Structures are given as C-alpha cells and as structure tokens.
XYZ file of C-alpha atoms in Angstrom:
647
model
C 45.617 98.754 73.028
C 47.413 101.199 75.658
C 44.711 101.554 78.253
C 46.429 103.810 79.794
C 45.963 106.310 77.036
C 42.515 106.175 77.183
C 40.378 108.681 78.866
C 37.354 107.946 81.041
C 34.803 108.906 78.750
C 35.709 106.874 76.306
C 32.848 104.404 76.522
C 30.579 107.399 75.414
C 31.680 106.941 72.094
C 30.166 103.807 70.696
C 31.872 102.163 67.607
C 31.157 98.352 68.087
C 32.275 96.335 65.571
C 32.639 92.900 66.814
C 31.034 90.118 65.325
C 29.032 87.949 67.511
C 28.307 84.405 66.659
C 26.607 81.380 68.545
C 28.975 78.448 69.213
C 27.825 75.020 70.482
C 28.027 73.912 73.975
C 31.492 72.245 74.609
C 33.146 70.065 77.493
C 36.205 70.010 79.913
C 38.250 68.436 77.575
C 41.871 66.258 78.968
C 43.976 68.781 77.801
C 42.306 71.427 79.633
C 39.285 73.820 78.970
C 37.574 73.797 75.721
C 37.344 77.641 74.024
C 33.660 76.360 72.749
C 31.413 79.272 74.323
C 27.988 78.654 74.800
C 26.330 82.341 74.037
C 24.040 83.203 76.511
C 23.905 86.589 75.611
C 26.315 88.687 73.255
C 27.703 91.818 73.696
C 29.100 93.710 77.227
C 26.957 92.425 80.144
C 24.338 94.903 81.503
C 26.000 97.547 83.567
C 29.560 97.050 81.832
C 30.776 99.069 78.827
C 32.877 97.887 75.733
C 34.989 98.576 73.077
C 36.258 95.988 70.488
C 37.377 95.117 67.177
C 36.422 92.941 64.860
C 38.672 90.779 65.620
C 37.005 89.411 69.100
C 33.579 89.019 70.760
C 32.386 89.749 73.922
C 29.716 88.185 75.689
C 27.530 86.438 78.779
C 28.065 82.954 78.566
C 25.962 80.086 81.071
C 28.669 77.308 79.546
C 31.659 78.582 82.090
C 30.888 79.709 85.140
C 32.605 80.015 88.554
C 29.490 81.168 90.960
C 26.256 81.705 89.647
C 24.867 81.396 86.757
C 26.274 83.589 84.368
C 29.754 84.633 83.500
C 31.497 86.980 81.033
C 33.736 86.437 78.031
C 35.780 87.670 75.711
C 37.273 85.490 72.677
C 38.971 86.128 69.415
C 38.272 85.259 65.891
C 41.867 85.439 64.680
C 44.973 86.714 65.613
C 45.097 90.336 66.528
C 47.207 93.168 67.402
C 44.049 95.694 68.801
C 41.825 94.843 71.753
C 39.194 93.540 73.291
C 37.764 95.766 76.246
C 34.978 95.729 79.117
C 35.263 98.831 81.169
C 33.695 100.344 84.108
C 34.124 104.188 86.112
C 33.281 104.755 89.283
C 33.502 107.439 91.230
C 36.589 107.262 93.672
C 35.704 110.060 96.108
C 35.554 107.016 99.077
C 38.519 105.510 98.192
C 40.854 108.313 98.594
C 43.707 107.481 100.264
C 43.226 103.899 100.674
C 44.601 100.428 98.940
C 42.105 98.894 96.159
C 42.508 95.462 94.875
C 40.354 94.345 91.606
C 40.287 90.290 91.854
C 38.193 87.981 89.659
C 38.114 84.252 88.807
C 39.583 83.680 84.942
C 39.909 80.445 82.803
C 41.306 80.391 79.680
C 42.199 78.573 76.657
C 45.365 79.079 74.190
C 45.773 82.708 74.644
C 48.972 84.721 72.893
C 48.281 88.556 73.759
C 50.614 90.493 75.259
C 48.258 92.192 77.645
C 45.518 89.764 78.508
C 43.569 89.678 81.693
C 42.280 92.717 84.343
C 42.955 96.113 83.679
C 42.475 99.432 86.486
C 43.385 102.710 85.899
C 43.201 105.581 89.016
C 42.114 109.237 87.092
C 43.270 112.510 88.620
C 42.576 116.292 87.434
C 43.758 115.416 83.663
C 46.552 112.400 84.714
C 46.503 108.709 85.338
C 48.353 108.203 88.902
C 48.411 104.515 88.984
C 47.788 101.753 86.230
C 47.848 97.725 85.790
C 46.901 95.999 82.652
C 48.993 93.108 83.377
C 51.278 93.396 80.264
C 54.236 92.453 82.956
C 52.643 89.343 83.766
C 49.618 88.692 80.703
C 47.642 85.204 81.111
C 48.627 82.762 78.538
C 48.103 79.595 77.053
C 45.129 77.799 78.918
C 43.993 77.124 82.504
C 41.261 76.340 84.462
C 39.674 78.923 86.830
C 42.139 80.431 89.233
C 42.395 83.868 90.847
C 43.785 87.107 89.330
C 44.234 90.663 90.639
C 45.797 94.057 90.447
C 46.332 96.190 93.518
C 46.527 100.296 93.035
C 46.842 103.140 95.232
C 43.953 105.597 95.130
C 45.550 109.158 95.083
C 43.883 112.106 97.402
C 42.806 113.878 94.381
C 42.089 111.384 92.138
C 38.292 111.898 90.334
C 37.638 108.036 89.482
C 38.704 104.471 88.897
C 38.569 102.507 85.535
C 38.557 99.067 85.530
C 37.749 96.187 83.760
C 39.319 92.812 82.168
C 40.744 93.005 78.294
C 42.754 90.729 75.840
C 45.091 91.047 72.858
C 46.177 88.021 70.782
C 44.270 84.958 69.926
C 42.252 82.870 72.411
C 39.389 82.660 74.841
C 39.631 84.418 78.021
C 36.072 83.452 80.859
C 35.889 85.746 83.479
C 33.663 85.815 86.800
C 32.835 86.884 90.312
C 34.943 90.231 89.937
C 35.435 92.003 93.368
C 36.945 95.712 94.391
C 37.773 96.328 98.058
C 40.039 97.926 99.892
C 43.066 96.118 101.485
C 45.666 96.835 103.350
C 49.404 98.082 103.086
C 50.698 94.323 103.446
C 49.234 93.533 99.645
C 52.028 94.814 97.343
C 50.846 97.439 94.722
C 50.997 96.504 90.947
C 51.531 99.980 89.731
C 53.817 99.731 86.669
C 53.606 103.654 86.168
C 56.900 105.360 87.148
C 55.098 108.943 87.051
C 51.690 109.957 86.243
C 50.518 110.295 82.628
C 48.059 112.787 80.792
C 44.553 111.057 80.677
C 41.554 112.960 79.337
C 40.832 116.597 79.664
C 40.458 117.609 83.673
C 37.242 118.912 83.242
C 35.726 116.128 81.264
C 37.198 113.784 84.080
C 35.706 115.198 86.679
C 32.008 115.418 85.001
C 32.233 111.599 83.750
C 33.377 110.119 87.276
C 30.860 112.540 89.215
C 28.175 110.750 87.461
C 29.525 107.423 88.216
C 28.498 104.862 90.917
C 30.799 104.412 93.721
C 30.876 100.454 93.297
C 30.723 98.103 90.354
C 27.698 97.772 88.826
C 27.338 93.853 87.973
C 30.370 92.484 88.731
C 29.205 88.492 88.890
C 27.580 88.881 85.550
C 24.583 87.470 87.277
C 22.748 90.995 85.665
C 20.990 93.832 87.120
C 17.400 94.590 87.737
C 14.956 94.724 85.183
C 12.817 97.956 84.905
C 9.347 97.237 86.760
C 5.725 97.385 85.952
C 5.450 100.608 88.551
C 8.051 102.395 87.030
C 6.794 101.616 83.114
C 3.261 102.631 84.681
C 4.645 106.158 86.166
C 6.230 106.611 83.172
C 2.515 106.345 81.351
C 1.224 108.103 83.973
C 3.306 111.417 83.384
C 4.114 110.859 79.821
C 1.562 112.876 77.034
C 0.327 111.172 74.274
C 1.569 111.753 70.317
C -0.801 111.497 67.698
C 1.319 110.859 64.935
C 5.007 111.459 63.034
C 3.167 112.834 60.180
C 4.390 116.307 58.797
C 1.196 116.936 57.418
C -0.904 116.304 60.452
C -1.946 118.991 62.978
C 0.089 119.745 65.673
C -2.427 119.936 68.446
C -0.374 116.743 69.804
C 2.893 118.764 70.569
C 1.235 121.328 72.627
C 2.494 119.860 75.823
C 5.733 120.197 74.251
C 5.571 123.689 73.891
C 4.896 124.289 77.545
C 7.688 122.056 78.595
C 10.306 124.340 76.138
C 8.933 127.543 77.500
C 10.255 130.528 77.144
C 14.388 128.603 76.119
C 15.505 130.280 73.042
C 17.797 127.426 71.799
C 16.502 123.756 71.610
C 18.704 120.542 70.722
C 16.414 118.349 68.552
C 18.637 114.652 68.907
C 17.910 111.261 66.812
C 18.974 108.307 68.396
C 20.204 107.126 64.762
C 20.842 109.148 61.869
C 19.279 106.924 59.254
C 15.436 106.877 60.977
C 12.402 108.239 58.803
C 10.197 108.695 62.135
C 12.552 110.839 63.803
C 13.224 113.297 60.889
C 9.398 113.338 60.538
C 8.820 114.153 63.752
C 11.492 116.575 64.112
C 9.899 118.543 60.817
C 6.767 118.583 62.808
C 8.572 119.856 65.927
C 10.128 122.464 63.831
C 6.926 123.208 62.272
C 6.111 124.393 65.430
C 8.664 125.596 66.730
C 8.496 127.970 63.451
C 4.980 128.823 63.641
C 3.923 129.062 66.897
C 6.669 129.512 69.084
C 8.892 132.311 66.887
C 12.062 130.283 66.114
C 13.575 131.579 63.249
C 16.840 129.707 62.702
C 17.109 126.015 62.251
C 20.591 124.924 62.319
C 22.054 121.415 61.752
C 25.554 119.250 62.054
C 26.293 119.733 58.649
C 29.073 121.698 56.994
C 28.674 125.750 57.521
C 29.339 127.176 54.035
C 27.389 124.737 52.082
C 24.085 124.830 54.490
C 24.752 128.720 53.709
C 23.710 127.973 50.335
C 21.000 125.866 51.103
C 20.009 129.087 53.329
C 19.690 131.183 50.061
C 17.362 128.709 48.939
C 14.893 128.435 51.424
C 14.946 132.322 51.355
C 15.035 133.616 48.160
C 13.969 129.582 45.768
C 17.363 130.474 43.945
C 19.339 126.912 43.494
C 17.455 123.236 43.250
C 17.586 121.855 46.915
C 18.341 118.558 45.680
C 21.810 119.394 44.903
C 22.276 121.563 47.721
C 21.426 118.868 50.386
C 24.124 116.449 48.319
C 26.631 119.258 48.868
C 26.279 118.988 52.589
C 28.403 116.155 51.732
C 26.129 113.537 54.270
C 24.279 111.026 53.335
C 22.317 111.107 56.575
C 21.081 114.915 55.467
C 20.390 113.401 51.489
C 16.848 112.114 52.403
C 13.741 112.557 51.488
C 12.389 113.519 54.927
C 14.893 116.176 55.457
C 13.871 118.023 51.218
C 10.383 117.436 52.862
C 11.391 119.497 55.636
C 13.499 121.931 53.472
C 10.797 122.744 50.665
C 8.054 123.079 53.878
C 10.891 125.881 54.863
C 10.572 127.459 51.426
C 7.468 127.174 51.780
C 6.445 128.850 54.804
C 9.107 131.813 53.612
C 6.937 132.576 50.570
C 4.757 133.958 52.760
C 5.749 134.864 56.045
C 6.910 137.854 56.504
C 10.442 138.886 56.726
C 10.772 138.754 60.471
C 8.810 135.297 60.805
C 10.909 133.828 57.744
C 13.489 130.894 58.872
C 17.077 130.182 58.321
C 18.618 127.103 57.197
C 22.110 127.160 59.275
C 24.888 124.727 59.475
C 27.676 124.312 62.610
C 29.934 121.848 61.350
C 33.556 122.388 60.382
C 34.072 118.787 59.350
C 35.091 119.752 55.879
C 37.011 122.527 55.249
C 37.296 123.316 51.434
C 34.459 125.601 50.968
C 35.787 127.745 53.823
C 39.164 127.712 52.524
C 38.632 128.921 49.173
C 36.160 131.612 50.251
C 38.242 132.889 52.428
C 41.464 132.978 49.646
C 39.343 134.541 47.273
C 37.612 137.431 49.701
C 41.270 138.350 50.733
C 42.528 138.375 46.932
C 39.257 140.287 46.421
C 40.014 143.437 48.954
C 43.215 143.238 50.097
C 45.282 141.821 46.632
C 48.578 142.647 47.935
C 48.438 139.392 51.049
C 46.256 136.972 48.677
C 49.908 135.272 48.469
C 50.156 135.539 51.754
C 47.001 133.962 53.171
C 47.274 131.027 50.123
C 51.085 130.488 51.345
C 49.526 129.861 55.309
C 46.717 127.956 53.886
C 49.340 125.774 51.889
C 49.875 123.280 55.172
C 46.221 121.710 55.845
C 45.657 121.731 51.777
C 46.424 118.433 51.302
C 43.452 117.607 53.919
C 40.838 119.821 52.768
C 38.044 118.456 50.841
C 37.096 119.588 47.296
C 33.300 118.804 46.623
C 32.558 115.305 47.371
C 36.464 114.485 47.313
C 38.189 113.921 50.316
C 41.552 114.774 51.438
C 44.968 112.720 52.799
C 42.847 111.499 55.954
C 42.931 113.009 59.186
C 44.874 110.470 61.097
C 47.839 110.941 58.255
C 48.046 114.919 59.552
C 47.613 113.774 63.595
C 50.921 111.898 62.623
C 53.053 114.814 61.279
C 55.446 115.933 64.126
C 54.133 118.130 67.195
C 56.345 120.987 65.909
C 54.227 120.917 62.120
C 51.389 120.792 63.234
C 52.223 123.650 65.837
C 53.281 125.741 62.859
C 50.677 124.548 60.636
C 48.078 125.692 63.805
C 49.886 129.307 63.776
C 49.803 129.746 59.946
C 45.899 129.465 60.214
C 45.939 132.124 63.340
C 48.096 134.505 60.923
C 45.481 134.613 58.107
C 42.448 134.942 61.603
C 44.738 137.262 62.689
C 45.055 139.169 59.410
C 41.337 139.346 58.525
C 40.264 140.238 62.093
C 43.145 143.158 62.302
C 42.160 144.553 58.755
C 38.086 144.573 59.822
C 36.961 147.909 58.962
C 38.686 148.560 55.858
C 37.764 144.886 54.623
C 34.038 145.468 55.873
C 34.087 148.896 53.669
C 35.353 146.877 50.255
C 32.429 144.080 50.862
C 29.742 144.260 53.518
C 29.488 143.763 57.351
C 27.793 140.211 56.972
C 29.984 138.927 54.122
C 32.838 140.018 56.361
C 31.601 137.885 59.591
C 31.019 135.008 56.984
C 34.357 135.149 55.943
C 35.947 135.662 59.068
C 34.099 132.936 60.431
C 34.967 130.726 57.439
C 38.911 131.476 58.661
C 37.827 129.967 61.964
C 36.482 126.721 60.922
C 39.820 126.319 59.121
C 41.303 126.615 62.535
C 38.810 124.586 64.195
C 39.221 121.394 61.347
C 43.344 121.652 62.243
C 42.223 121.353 65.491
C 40.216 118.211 65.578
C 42.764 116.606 62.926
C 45.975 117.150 65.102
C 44.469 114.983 67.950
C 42.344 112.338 65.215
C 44.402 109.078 65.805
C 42.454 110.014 69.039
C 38.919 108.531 68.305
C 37.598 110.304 72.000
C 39.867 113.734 71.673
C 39.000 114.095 68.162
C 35.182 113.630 68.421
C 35.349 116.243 71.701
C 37.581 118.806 69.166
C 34.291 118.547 66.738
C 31.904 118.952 69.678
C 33.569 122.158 71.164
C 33.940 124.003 67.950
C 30.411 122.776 67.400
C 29.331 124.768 70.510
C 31.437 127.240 69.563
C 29.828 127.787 66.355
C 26.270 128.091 67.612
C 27.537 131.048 70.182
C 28.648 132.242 66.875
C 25.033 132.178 65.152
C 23.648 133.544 68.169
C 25.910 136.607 68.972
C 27.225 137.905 65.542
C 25.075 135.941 62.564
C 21.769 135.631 64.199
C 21.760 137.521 67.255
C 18.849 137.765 69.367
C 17.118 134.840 67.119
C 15.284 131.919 68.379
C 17.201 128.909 66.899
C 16.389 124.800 66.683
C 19.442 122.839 66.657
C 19.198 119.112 64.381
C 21.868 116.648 65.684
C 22.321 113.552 67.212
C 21.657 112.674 70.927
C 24.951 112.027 71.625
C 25.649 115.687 70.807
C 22.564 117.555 72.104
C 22.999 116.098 75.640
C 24.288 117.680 78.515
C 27.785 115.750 79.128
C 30.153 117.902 80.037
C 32.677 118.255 76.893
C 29.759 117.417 74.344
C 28.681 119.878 72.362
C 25.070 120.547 74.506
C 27.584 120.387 77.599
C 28.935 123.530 76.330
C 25.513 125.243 75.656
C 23.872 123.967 78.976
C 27.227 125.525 80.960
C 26.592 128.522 79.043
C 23.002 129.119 78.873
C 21.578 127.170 81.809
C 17.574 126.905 81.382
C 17.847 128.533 77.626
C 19.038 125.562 76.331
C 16.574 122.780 76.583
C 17.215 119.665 75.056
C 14.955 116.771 73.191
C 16.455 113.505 72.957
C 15.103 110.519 70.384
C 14.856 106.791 71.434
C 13.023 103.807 69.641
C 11.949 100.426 71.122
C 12.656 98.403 67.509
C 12.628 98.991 64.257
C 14.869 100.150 60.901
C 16.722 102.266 60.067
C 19.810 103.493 57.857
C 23.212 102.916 58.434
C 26.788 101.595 57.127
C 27.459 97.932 58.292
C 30.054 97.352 60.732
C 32.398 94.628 58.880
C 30.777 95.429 55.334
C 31.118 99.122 54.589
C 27.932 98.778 52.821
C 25.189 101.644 53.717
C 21.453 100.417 53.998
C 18.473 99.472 56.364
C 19.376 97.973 59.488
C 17.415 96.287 62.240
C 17.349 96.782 66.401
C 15.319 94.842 68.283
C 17.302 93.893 71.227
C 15.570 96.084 74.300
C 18.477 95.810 77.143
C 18.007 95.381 80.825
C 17.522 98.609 82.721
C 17.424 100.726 80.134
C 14.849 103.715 79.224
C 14.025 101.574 76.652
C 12.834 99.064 78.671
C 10.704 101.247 80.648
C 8.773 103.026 77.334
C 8.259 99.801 76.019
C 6.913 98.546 79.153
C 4.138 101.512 78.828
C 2.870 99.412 75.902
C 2.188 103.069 73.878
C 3.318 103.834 70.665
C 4.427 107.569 70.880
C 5.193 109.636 73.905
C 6.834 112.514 74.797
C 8.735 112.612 78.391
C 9.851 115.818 80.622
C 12.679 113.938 82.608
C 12.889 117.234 84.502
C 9.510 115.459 86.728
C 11.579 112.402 87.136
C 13.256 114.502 90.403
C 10.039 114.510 92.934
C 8.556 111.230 91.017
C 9.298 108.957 94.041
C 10.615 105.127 94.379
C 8.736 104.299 90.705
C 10.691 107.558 89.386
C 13.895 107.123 91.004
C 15.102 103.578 89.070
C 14.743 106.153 85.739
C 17.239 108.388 86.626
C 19.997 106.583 86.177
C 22.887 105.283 85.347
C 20.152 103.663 83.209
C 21.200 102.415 79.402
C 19.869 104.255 76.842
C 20.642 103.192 73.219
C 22.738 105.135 70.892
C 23.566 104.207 67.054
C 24.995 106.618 64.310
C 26.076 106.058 61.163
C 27.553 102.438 61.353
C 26.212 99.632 63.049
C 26.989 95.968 63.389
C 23.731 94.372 64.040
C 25.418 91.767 65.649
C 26.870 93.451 68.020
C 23.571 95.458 68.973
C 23.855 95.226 72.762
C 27.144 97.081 72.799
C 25.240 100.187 71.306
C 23.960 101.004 74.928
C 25.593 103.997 77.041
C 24.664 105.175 80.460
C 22.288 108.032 80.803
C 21.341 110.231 83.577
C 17.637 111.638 83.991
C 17.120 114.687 84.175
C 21.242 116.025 83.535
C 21.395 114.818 80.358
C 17.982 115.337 78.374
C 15.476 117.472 79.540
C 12.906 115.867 77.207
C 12.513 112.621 75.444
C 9.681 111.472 72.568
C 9.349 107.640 72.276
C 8.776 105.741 69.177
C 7.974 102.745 69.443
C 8.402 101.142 65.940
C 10.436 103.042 63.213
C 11.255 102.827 59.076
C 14.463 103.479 57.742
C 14.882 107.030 56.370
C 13.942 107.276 52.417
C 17.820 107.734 51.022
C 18.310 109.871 47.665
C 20.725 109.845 45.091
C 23.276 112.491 45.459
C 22.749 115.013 42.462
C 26.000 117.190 41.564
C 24.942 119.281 38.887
C-alpha cells in the first residue's frame, strides 16, 4: 500500500477485515524475539485509526512492551502484498515551518515487506509536500527493541500531518512509546518525495485536519480516559426519555424531538448499521411523525432513483405489489420487513390524506444506472426519433457497466482502469446526450409533459454522476465521496425542481447524514445551514444484519465491544434503554459536557462486518458539528430480511 496516495480522510471509511485471534503467551527465545503475541486487546488502540486486510491483525498486546504496560502490534497471517495500517491526523497549524521527527521503539520478528515500520505524511491544500514510509530502508528479519524514526519538514501551508507505523510482507512487527517533536535543522530530513503529489480533495483536507488534535492522541498505547460517571450522569440529565421502537405505539415520546427539529425543512434520519430492526422501527415512527404532525411530505432514501420512483406510484396510487418493488431497489438492506411495514403505513396514510398531506417515496442514489439509461434511450426515441441513434451511440461506452435488473455489470474498478483519455471521452459522450435533452427542453416538454421531462433529464444526470464515481473506484475514499456529492446533489434536485418547496425526511446511514465536509450531509449543512438538521443512530450491543468480513455470507451479527471514550460509553453509562440527545446543548454543558464533544469514538458498521475485528469499526466524532441529534438504543435485533420477489 502507497500511503502516499491516500488522503486524510481515509480512516472515515471503515472496511475492517482483519481477523483477530488470541495467541498464547511466548518467551525471548535464543534466536531472538518470539512472534507469539499475547492479545491484550484486538483491533487499533483507542485514539488510533486502522485499515487492514485480511491478511494481518492489529492489536494491544501486554506480552511486549518497552515502557508501560501496553504496547501495539501489528502481525500477519500469511504472506501479503496489501497492508497493514494504524494512522493518526493532526492538525499541523503549530508546526508550520518547523522540523518534526516521529520516533518509536519497534521489535520484530522475521519480517519480509517492502515497506515495514513508521509512516508520516505532511498534507497541503490538495498535495502531499513531504512523505516517509521507510520503503528505502523497511525493517526486516527480527530484532529486539531499538529506535526508529522519520524526520519531515512541515510546509507553511500545509493543513495536517498523518502518521502512523504500517507493514507489508509476512511477520510480526511490536511497536511502543511513539513520540512527535520538533527538532532542529542538524537532524537530516527523510523526505523521499522529489515534488509534491495530489492527496485528497483541498477542501476535504482542510475540514478533516481542522477537526484534528494538535498532538497524538495515545501514543504509548497505555490508552486514554474512560468516559466518567459525571459525564454519563449529564448525559441522563439532559437526555429525554423514549418509550418504545414500536410503530404502532403513540408518539407522545418523540415530542421533544419535534421541538429540537423545529421549523428545518430537511432532516437526515442515520442508522448506525444497515441491517438493525430497532432503528428502522424507530425511524418509521419518526417518520410517522414527521408525516403527521410536522407536514413532511417527501421521504427519500439511498436507494436507486428510478426504481424508488416506482415504489412512489405505489404508495400513491396501490398500483404494483410493494414486495417486488422494494427487491427492485436492488438492496438487501431496503428488502425488510420493517422498511414494507413502513411502506404499506405510507399507503396507508395516502388513502386518506388529502392530496397536499399525501407523502412521497423518493430515492437519491445513482449507484445503478440501467433504469436511467434505458428511460432515457427510449424518451429520446419517443420525441425526438431522428438522435435515438445518437444518444444509444454516446450511451454505448458505460454499457458494459450498467446494471440490468438484479444483474450487475463489468465492475467498477475494471472502467477506473481504462485510460484517462476513455474515460474523458466516455465522460463527454454522457454530457452530449445532457446536453442534447437540456438544449431541446421545450419542444421535448410539449411531446411528453413538464415532470416526465425533469425525470428524464434527471435520469441523463445520474448516468453522468455513476461515470463519475466509477472513473475514480479503484479509489475506495474518492469513489465513496463521488457517491456522496451526487447524493447531495440529488436531494437539491428533489427540493428545487421535483419537490420544490416540500418538507422532505432523508433515510441513510450515519456516515452519510453527518456533517463532514465532503459527505453527503456536509453538502446539505454548507448549503442549508440550520434547515438541515441531522439524527444520528448508535446502539450499546446487540444484532444485527450484515455480510461477514472473510465469509461473504449475509446474516445476524453481534457487537458488544463498548470502546474507551466513545459516545457509546457514555449512553451506556446512563444505564437507560432509549434516549434521544440534542448534541447542540453539549456547547454550554460545562467540564461533564465538554469530554462529549470530541474527538470521541463513535461506532459505525454498514453492510459487512468482521466481528472479529469489532474495535476497528470506531471513527472519531465531533459533538455538536457532526450530528445535531442522537437516539440511543441500548439493545437491538437484527432486521427481519425477505426474500427478493422478481415477478
């Protein structure tokens, strides 16, 4: 792994897949240190952020230390070409200017990597001005502790510093008492960049290292403080009470939460998993009143945009069985019984409500394009026969990575890797047939109708917007912030030309309704400030559904691990089972309050999970910048998964 290629928010996207296993206690043997790890904890220690393969495990070990108590790990389980990864960013506003030198204590046994050891990168606007990751110099074979650093130059502009300690190949690499400090001119720099290289969108950059602490957070692995009884008892204190996550209940519960949304006209409803039964059921009830009391009247989710437009005619007309349309969202996340609870209550409710109270089923994803595509070929053939050729000849270059129904395309990754110059023509062909339906508006509008015109103009755009995210998908980070924009960008879209003027709930996951700058709620907090208010979902243990990391194999999974300093930690220290939280008090709380605000962990899981890697399924969150609002489960089910039904 090139860390130099990756940008600084790439922590924020949590994929851990590496299996973590208990090994006995070994001994110094003659021959040097023994790679027998005594697990003390696995996954990333608490303040540190990871990224692995299968192929390795990271963890806290008490079996190898240097100072202390505790050090940090990171061993393989075969030979390997990818990487295993602890990172940190920090802020490097004070270190402008000056000499830093990252220095821990390593040991080692029968490593083979070609980069294996400490790793720092220094971030400018959008480039990487200095990098070490040891590659000219990689620890091998084994050793017992000894010193290591790297020494970079921290630019005038530069936003923040990555750091952290990786390892390719086979082995066992024991790390400890890491240090950062500034030295002087005298220590030689390590800098093996000969000019600056792109890293991560300028913008992003500058959001992710603002957040970030000017010094490491737990860099002797001896761990950070534990959330205290004052600050779980403020939490109590200025937390209200939920009854239930029963749909059918009342909702005389939630009516602090309609005083904390207010008079915002677009709410993010997050999960903090997609597979949990307890947070769909409580976001039906939300919706419920939302719907009912509050005068929302589009509820919008990350699915795909055509097909939820069908599911739309059901919910206002009963024409089509919604057990087939939620299978053609294509999800199995959406194909649950929870969410046809929520969509027949929908139907329900638009039976009888009149046509101004009646509510939308909406979708703003562009994941899968082959709906849009052949919409938009046929509406062209429709009025405007003579460039039907025309638009299928420009559509011709992304076919082979379109969908049809349930069947995929060539993957993503195989288009990324098509030359720049392809893809650039590939990306203009899809402008021509924009271009072409946007120039040709009013005479197209005439042959059909104003709204099937904006559909199908907006249809051309999500082909656009799925090119985008594909070019840059061998890019785990640019392609997930590609999805996120055009995300954003298709909710502006439901408010200003589909929907305008409506009230609208948005389902996704946390890690899209938040506020980080680049994310998709990023976008609509930047554009519509105190309109957008935001409800995040976290759970202190329980099931829920998911694909296993290692097995492909979807089903229940567990979490029970509650990690230091997180806002787990501090709901579960309330000892409640249900509570809903305006972070937006947490900025005149006081001392108790101030611990919550972060960087605090706050656990985030989507649709695969290893469940032994559960502590590396922990981000850091900021109170109140990144959810306005939080409701706390503490226990959970797995979501009730259907069969997907085609016909």
């Amino acid at each position: 792994m090139d860390l130099r290629s990756l940008p600084g928010t790439s922590t924020r996207i949590l994929a851990a897949v590496a299996t973590m296993a208990a090994f006995g206690c070994g001994s110094e043997g003659a021959n040097g240190p023994s790679d027998s790890i005594d697990v003390l904890t696995p996954g990333v220690a608490a303040g540190w952020f990871g990224g692995t393969t299968a192929a390795y495990e990271i963890g806290v070990t008490a079996s190898h230390t240097h100072g202390g108590q505790k050090a940090a790990y990171i061993k393989a389980l075969g030979q390997s070409t990818s990487a295993g990864v602890m990172s940190q960013f920090l802020n490097a506003t004070s270190y402008r200017g000056k000499r830093l030198r990252l220095s821990a204590w390593v040991r080692h046994t029968n490593l083979t990597g070609s980069s294996v050891g400490l790793w720092m990168r220094v971030d400018g606007p959008g480039l990487a001005t200095a990098f070490d990751n040891m590659d000219q110099r990689p620890l091998s074979g084994s050793s017992d502790w000894h010193l290591v650093s790297v020494v970079l130059d921290v630019t005038p502009n530069a936003q923040g510093i990555a750091l952290g300690a990786l390892m390719t190949g086979a082995g066992t690499l024991v790390f400890d008492d890491m240090k950062l400090e500034v030295v002087g001119a005298d220590v030689p720099s390590t800098n093996i960049l000969t000019a600056p290289l792109a890293s991560g969108d300028s913008a992003t950059n500058a959001s992710t290292y603002g957040r970030s602490s000017a010094t490491p957070v737990n860099p002797d692995f001896e761990g950070v403080p534990a959330i205290t009884t004052q600050s779980s008892d403020w939490l109590r204190q200025f937390s209200a009470a939920l009854t239930t996550t029963d749909p059918q209940a009342p909702l005389a519960d939630l009516a602090p939460l309609k005083q904390m949304i207010g008079p915002a006209t677009l709410v993010g409803l997050g999960e903090g998993t997609h597979g949990t039964s307890d947070f769909f059921k409580m976001k039906h009830r939300v919706l419920e009143m939302l719907v009912t009391q509050m005068g929302f009247t589009v509820f919008a989710i990350e699915a795909t945009t055509p097909e939820s437009d069908d599911l739309n005619r059901y919910v206002l007309s009963g024409v089509g069985d919604p057990k087939v349309l939620l299978s053609r969202l294509y999800f199995w996340t959406w194909n649950t019984q929870e969410v046809l609870d929520m969509v027949t209550w929908m139907r329900q409710w638009n039976a009888s409500a009149s046509p101004a109270q009646q509510v939308q089923f909406r979708g703003f994803d562009m994941q899968n394009p082959g709906a849009s595509m052949d919409s938009v070929l046929a509406f062209v053939t429709r009025v405007d026969a003579g460039n039907g050729p025309f638009v299928q000849q420009r559509l011709a270059c992304i076919a082979p990575y379109r969908n049809r129904g349930q069947t995929l395309g060539a993957s993503t990754t195989a288009y990324a890797a098509l030359p720049f110059t392809d893809r650039t023509a590939c990306a203009n062909a899809l402008g021509d047939v924009y271009a072409l339906m946007n120039g040709h508006a009013a005479e197209y509008q005439a042959a059909s109708s104003g709204t099937e015109y904006q559909l199908r103009l907006h249809d051309a755009r999500l082909i656009q917007q799925f090119e985008a995210m594909a070019s840059v998908s061998s890019n785990a980070t640019a392609g997930s912030r590609a999805r996120d924009k055009a995300m954003a960008e298709n909710i502006v879209w439901l408010r200003t030309v589909s929907a305008p003027q409506a009230k609208i709930a948005l389902w996704a996951h946390n890690g899209h309704i938040n506020r980080v700058d680049g994310l998709m709620g990023g976008y609509l907090g930047s554009m519509y400030g105190a309109d957008y208010v935001n409800l995040g979902f976290v759970f202190g243990h329980g099931s829920f559904n998911a694909v296993g990391g290692g097995t492909g194999t979807l089903g229940p999974q567990q979490a029970n691990l509650v990690v230091d300093h997180s806002i787990e930690q501090a709901f579960v220290g309330t000892g409640q089972p249900r509570l809903l939280f305006d972070t937006r008090t947490l900025v005149v709380g006081g001392a108790a309050a101030d611990v919550l605000r972060g960087p605090i962990g706050m656990r985030s899981i989507g649709a695969v999970f290893s469940p032994n890697s559960e502590a590396l399924y922990t981000a850091p969150s900021f109170f109140p910048n990144d959810f306005d609002l939080l409701i706390y489960l503490e226990s959970t089910s797995a979501s009730k998964l259907l069969p997907f039904v085609y016909q």
